PDB file of C-alpha atoms in Angstrom:
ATOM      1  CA  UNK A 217       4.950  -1.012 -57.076  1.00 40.00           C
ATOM      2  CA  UNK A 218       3.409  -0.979 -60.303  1.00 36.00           C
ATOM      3  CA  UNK A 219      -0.209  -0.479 -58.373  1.00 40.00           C
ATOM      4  CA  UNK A 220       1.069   2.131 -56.438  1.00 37.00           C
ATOM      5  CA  UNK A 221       2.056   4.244 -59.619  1.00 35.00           C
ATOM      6  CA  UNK A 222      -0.984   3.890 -60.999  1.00 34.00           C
ATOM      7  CA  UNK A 223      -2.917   5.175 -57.713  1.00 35.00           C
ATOM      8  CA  UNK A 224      -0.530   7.694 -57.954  1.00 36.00           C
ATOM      9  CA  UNK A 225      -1.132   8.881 -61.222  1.00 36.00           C
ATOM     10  CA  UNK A 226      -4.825   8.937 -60.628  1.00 36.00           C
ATOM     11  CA  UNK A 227      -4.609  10.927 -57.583  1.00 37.00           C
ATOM     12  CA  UNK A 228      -2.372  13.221 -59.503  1.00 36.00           C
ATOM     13  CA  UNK A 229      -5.215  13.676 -61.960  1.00 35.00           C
ATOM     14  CA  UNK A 230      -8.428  13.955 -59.613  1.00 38.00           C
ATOM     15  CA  UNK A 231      -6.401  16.374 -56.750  1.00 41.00           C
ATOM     16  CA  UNK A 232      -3.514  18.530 -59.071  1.00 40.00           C
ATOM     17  CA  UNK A 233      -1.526  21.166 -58.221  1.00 46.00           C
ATOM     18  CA  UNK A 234      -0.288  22.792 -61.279  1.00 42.00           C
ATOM     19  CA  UNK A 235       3.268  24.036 -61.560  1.00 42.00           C
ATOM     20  CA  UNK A 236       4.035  27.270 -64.056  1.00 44.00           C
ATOM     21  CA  UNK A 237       4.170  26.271 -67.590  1.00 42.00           C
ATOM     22  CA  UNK A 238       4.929  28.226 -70.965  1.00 50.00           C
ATOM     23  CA  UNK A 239       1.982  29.848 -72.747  1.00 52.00           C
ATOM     24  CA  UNK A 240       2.314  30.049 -76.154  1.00 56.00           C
ATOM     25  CA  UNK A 241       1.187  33.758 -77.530  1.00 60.00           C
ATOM     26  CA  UNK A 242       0.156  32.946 -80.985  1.00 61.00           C
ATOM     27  CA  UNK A 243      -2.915  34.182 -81.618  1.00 65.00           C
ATOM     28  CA  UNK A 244      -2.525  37.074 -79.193  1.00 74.00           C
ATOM     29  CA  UNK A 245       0.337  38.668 -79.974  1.00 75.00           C
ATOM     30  CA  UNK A 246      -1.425  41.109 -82.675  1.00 79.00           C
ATOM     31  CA  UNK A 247      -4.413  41.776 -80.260  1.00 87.00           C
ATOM     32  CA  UNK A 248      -4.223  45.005 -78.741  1.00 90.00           C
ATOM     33  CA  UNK A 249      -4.435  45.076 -74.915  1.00 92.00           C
ATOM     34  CA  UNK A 250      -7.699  46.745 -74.726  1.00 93.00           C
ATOM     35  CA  UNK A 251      -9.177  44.138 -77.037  1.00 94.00           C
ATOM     36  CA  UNK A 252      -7.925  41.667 -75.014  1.00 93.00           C
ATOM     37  CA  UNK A 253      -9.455  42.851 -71.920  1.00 95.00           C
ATOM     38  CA  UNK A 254     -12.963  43.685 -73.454  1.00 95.00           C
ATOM     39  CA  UNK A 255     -12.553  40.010 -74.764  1.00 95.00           C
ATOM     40  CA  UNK A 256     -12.127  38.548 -71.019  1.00 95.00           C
ATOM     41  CA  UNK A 257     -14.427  40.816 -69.220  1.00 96.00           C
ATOM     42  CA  UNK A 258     -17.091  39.836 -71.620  1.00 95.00           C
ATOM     43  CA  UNK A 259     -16.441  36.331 -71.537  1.00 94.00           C
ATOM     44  CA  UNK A 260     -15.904  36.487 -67.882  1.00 94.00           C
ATOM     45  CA  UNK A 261     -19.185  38.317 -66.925  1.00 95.00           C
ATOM     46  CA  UNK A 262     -21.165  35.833 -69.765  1.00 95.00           C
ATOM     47  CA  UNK A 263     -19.628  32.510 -67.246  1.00 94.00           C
ATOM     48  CA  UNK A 264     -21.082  34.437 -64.098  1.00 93.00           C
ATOM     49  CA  UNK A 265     -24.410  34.937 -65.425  1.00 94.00           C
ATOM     50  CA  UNK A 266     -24.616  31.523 -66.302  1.00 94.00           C
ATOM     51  CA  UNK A 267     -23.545  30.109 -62.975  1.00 93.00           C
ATOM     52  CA  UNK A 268     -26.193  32.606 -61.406  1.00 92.00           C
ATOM     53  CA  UNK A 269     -28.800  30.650 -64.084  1.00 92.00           C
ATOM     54  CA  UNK A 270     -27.402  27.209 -63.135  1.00 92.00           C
ATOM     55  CA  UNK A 271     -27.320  27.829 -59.459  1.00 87.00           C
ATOM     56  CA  UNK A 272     -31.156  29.357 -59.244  1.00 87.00           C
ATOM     57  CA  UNK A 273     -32.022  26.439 -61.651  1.00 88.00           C
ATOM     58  CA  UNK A 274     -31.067  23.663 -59.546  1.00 87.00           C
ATOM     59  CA  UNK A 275     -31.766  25.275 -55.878  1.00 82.00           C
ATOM     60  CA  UNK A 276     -35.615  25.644 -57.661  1.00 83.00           C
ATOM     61  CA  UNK A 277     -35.452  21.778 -58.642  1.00 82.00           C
ATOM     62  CA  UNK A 278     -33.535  19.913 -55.698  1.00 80.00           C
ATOM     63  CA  UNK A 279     -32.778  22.636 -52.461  1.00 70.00           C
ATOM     64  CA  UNK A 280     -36.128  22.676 -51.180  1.00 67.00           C
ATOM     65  CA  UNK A 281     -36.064  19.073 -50.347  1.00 60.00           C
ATOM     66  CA  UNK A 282     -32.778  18.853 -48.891  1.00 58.00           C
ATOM     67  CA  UNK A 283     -34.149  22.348 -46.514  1.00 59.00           C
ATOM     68  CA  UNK A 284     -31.016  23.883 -47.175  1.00 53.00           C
ATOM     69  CA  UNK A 285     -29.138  27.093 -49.004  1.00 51.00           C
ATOM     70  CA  UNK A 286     -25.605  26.294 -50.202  1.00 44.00           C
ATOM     71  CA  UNK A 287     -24.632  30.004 -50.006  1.00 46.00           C
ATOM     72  CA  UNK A 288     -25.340  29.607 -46.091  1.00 47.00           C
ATOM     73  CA  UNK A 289     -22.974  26.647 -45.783  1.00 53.00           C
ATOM     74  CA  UNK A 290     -20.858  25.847 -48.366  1.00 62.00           C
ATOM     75  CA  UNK A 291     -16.685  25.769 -48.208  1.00 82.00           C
ATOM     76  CA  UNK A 292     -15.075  26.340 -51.320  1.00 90.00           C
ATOM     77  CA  UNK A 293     -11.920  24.280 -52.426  1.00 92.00           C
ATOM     78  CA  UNK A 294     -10.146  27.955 -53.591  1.00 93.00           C
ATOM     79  CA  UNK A 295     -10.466  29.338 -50.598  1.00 90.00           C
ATOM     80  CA  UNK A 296      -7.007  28.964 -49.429  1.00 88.00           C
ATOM     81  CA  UNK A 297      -6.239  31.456 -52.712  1.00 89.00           C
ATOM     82  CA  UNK A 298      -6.675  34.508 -50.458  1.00 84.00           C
ATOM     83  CA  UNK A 299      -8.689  35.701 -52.526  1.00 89.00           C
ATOM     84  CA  UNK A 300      -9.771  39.536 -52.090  1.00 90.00           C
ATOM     85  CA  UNK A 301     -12.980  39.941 -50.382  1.00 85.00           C
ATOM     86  CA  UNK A 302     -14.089  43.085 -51.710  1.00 89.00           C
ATOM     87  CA  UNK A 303     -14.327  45.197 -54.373  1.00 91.00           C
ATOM     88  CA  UNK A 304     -11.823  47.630 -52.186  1.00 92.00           C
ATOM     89  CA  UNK A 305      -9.593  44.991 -51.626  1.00 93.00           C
ATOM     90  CA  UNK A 306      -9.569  44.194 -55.106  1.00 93.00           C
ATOM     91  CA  UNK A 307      -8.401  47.706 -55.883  1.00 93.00           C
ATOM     92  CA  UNK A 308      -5.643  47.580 -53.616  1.00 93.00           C
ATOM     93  CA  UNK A 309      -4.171  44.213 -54.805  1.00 94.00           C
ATOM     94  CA  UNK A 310      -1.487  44.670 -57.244  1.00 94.00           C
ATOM     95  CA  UNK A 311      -1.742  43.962 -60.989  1.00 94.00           C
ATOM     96  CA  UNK A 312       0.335  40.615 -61.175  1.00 94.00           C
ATOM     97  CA  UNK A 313      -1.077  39.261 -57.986  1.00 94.00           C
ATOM     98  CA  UNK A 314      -4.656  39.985 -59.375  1.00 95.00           C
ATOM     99  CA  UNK A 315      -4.234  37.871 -63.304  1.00 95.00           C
ATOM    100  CA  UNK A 316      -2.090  35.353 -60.946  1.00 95.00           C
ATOM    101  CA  UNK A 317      -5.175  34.511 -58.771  1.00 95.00           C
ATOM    102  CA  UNK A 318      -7.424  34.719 -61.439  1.00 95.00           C
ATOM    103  CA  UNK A 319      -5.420  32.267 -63.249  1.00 95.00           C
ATOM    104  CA  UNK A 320      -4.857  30.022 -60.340  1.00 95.00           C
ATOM    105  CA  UNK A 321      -8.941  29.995 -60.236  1.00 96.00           C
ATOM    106  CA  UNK A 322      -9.891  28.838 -63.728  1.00 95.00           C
ATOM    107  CA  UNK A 323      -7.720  26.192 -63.133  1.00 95.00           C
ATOM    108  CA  UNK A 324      -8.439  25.807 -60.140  1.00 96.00           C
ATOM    109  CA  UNK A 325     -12.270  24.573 -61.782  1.00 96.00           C
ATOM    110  CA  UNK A 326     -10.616  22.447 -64.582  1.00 94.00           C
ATOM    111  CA  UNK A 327     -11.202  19.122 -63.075  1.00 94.00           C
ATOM    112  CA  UNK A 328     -14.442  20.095 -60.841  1.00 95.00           C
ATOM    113  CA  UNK A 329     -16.242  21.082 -64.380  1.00 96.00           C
ATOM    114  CA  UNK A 330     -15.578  18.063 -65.911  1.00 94.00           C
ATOM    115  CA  UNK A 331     -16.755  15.707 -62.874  1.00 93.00           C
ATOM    116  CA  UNK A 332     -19.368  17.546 -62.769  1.00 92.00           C
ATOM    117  CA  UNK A 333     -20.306  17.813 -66.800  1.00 93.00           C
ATOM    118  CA  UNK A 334     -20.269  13.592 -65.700  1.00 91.00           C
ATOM    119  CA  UNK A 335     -22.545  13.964 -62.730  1.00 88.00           C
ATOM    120  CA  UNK A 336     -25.277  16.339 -63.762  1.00 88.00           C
ATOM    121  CA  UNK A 337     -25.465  13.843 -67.095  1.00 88.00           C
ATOM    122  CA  UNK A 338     -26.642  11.121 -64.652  1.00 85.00           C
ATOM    123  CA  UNK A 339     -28.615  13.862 -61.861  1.00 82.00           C
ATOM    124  CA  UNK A 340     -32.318  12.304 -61.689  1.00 79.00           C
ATOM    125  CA  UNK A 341     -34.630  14.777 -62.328  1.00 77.00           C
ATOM    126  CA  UNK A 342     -32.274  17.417 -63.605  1.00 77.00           C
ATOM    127  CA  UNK A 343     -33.304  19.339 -66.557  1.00 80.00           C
ATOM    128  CA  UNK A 344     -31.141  19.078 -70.063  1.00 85.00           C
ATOM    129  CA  UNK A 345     -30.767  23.098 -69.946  1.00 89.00           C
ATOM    130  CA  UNK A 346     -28.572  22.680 -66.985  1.00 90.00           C
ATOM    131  CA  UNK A 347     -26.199  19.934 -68.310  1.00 91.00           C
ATOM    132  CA  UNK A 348     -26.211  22.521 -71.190  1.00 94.00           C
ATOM    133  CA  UNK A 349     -25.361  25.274 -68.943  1.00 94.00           C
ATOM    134  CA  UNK A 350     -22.319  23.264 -67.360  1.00 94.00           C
ATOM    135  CA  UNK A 351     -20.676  22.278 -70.822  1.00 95.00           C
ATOM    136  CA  UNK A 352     -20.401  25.576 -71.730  1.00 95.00           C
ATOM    137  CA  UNK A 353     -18.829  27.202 -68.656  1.00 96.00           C
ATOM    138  CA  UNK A 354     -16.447  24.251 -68.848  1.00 95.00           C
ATOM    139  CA  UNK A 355     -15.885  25.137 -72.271  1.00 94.00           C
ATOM    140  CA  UNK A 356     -15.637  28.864 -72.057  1.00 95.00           C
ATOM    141  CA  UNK A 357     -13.351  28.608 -69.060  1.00 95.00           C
ATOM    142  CA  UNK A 358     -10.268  27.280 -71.080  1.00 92.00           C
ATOM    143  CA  UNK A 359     -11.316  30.492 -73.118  1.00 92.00           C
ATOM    144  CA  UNK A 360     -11.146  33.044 -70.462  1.00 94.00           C
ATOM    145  CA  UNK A 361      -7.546  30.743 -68.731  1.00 94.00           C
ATOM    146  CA  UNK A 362      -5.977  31.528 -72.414  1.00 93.00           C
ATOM    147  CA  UNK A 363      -6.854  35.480 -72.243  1.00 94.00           C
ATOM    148  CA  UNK A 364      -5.950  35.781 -68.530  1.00 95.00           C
ATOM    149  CA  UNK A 365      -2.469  34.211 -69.806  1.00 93.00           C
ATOM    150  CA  UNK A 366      -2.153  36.383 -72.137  1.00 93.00           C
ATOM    151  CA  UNK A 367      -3.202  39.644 -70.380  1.00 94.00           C
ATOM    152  CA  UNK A 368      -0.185  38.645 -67.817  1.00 94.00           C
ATOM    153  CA  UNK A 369       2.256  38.074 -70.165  1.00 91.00           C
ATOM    154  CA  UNK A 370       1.669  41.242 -71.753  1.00 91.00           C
ATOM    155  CA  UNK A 371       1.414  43.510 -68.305  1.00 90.00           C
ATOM    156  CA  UNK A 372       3.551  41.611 -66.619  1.00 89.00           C
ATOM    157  CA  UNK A 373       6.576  39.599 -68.960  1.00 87.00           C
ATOM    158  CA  UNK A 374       8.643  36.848 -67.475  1.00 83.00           C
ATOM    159  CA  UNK A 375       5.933  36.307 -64.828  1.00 82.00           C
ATOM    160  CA  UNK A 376       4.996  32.937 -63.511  1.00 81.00           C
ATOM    161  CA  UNK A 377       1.632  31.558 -62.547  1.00 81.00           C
ATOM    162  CA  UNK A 378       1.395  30.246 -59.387  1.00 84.00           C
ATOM    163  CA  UNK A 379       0.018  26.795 -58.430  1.00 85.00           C
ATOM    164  CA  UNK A 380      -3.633  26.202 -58.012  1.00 88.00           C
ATOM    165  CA  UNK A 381      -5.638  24.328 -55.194  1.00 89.00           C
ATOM    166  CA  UNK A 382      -6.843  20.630 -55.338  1.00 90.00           C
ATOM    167  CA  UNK A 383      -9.995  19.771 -55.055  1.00 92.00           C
ATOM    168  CA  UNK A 384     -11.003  17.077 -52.740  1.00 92.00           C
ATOM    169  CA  UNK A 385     -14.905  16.732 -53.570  1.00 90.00           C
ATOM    170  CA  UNK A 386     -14.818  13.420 -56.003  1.00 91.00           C
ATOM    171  CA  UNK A 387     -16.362  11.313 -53.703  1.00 92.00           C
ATOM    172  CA  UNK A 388     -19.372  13.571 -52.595  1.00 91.00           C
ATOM    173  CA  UNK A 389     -20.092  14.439 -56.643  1.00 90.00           C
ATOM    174  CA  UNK A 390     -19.913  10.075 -57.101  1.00 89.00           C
ATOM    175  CA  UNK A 391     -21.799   9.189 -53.656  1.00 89.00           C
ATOM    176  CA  UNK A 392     -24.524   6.682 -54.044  1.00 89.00           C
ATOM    177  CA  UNK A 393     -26.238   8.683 -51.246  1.00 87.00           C
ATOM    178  CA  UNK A 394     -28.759  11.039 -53.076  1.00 83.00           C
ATOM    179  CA  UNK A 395     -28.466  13.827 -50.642  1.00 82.00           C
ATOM    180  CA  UNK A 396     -25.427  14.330 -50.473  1.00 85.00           C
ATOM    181  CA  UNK A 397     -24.465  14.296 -54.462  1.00 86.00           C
ATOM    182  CA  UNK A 398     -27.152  17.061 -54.111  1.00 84.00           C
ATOM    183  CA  UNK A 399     -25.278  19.015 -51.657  1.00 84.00           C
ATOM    184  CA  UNK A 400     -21.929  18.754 -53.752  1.00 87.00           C
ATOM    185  CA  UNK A 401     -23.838  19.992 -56.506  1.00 87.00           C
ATOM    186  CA  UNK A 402     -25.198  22.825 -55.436  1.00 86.00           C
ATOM    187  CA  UNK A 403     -22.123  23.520 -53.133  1.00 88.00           C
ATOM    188  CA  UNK A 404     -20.170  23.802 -56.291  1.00 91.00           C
ATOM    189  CA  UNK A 405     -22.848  26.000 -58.192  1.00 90.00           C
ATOM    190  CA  UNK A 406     -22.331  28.304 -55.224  1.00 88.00           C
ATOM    191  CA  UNK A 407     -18.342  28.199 -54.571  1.00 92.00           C
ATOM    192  CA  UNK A 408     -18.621  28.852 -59.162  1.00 93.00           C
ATOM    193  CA  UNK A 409     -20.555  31.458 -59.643  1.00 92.00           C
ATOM    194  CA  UNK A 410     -18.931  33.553 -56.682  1.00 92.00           C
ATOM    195  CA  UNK A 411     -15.461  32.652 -58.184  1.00 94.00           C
ATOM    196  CA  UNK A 412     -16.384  33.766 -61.639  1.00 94.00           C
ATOM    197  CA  UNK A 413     -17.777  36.685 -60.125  1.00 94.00           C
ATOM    198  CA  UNK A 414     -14.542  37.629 -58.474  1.00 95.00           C
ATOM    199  CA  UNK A 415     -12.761  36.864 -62.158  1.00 96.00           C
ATOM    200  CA  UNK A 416     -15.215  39.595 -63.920  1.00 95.00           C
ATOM    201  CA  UNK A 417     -14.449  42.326 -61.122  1.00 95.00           C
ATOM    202  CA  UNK A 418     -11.201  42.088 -60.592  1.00 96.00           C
ATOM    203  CA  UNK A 419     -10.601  42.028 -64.797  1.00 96.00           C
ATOM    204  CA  UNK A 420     -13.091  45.383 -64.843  1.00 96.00           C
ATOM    205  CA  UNK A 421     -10.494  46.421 -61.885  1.00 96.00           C
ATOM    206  CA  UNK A 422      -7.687  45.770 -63.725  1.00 96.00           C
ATOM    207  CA  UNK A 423      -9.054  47.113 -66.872  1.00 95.00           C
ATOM    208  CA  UNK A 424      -9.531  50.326 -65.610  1.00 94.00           C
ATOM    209  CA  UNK A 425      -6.261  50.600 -63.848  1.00 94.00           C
ATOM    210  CA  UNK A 426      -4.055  49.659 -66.753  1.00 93.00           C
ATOM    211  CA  UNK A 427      -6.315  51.162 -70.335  1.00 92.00           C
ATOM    212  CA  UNK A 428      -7.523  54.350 -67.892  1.00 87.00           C
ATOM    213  CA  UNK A 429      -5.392  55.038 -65.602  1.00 85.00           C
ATOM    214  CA  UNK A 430      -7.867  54.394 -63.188  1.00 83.00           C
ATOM    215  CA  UNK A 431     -10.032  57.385 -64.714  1.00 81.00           C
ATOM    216  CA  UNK A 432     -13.115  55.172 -64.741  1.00 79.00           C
TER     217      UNK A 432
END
């Protein structure tokens, strides 16, 4: 029994699904709300350029020998967030549904960022700029998760996040096959950058819906 807990637990850890939990506002309470969304949207656009850098670095260094784009094939482990396809559909999505996703998102990458801080440490032939790269979007992403809270709880009071998806790619990141840690790699580069992407629209969406009045 005792063995089984302890599988448990680990499983728990590697694949989560977060419940809602209480955000503590200190620190943001005397921002103003404008602030607070210049503050993401800067942050948020900074991550995507550097998953645009990361993902050009390491298609340069590894995707010609593997004779494949991840963009063309990759599945990513939010997809089942519904996440808004367009910048139109963005618009149309209501407020609290919007910081919800985006919330469900950056955690969403919590435990991907740090396998993969691990696996890019350990990458043959990767360059030290890239592990670089990695340890700060996993760093700036609790960053951006703590102003997203606090936009919501600000627009929307009382509301609760919703859980976030597991992700299930552990044991291509680990493989002992070279190829396919490859493929994880830059499959997760890919499935990053276009969900950090999403993040800094959808906040410039928001912004200009809630500051402007949509007179932007």
């Amino acid at each position: 029994m005792l063995q089984v807990l302890l599988v448990s637990n680990v499983l728990l850890w590697e694949n989560v699904y977060s419940m809602p939990v209480c955000f503590d506002m200190e620190g943001y309470n005397d921002i103003p709300i404008e602030e607070l969304f210049d503050s993401a949207i800067f942050t948020a656009q900074y991550i995507s350029n550097l998953t645009t850098q990361m993902s050009e670095e390491f298609d340069a260094k590894f995707a010609h020998s593997l004779g494949y784009k991840a963009k063309n094939s990759s599945t990513c482990h939010t997809t089942s967030l519904d996440t808004p396809a367009s910048i139109e559909q963005i618009q149309k999505t209501q407020s609290d549904v919007l910081l919800k996703m985006m919330i469900s998102i950056s955690r969403a990458w919590y435990h991907p960022l740090k396998q993969l801080v691990r696996a890019v440490a350990t990458l043959e032939g990767a360059c030290e700029t890239l592990l670089l790269k990695v340890k700060e979007v996993e760093e700036t992403n609790q960053g951006i998760l703590e102003e997203i809270k606090a936009i919501l709880v600000r627009v929307h009071p009382g509301a609760e996040e919703n859980v976030y998806p597991a992700w299930m790619g552990l044991a291509e990141v680990r493989s002992t096959n070279e190829d396919i840690r490859r493929f994880a790699f830059s499959n997760l580069l890919h499935c990053l950058h276009s969900d950090t992407d999403t993040i800094a629209t959808s906040l410039e969406v928001l912004k200009c819906r809630i500051i402007q009045n949509n007179n932007c």
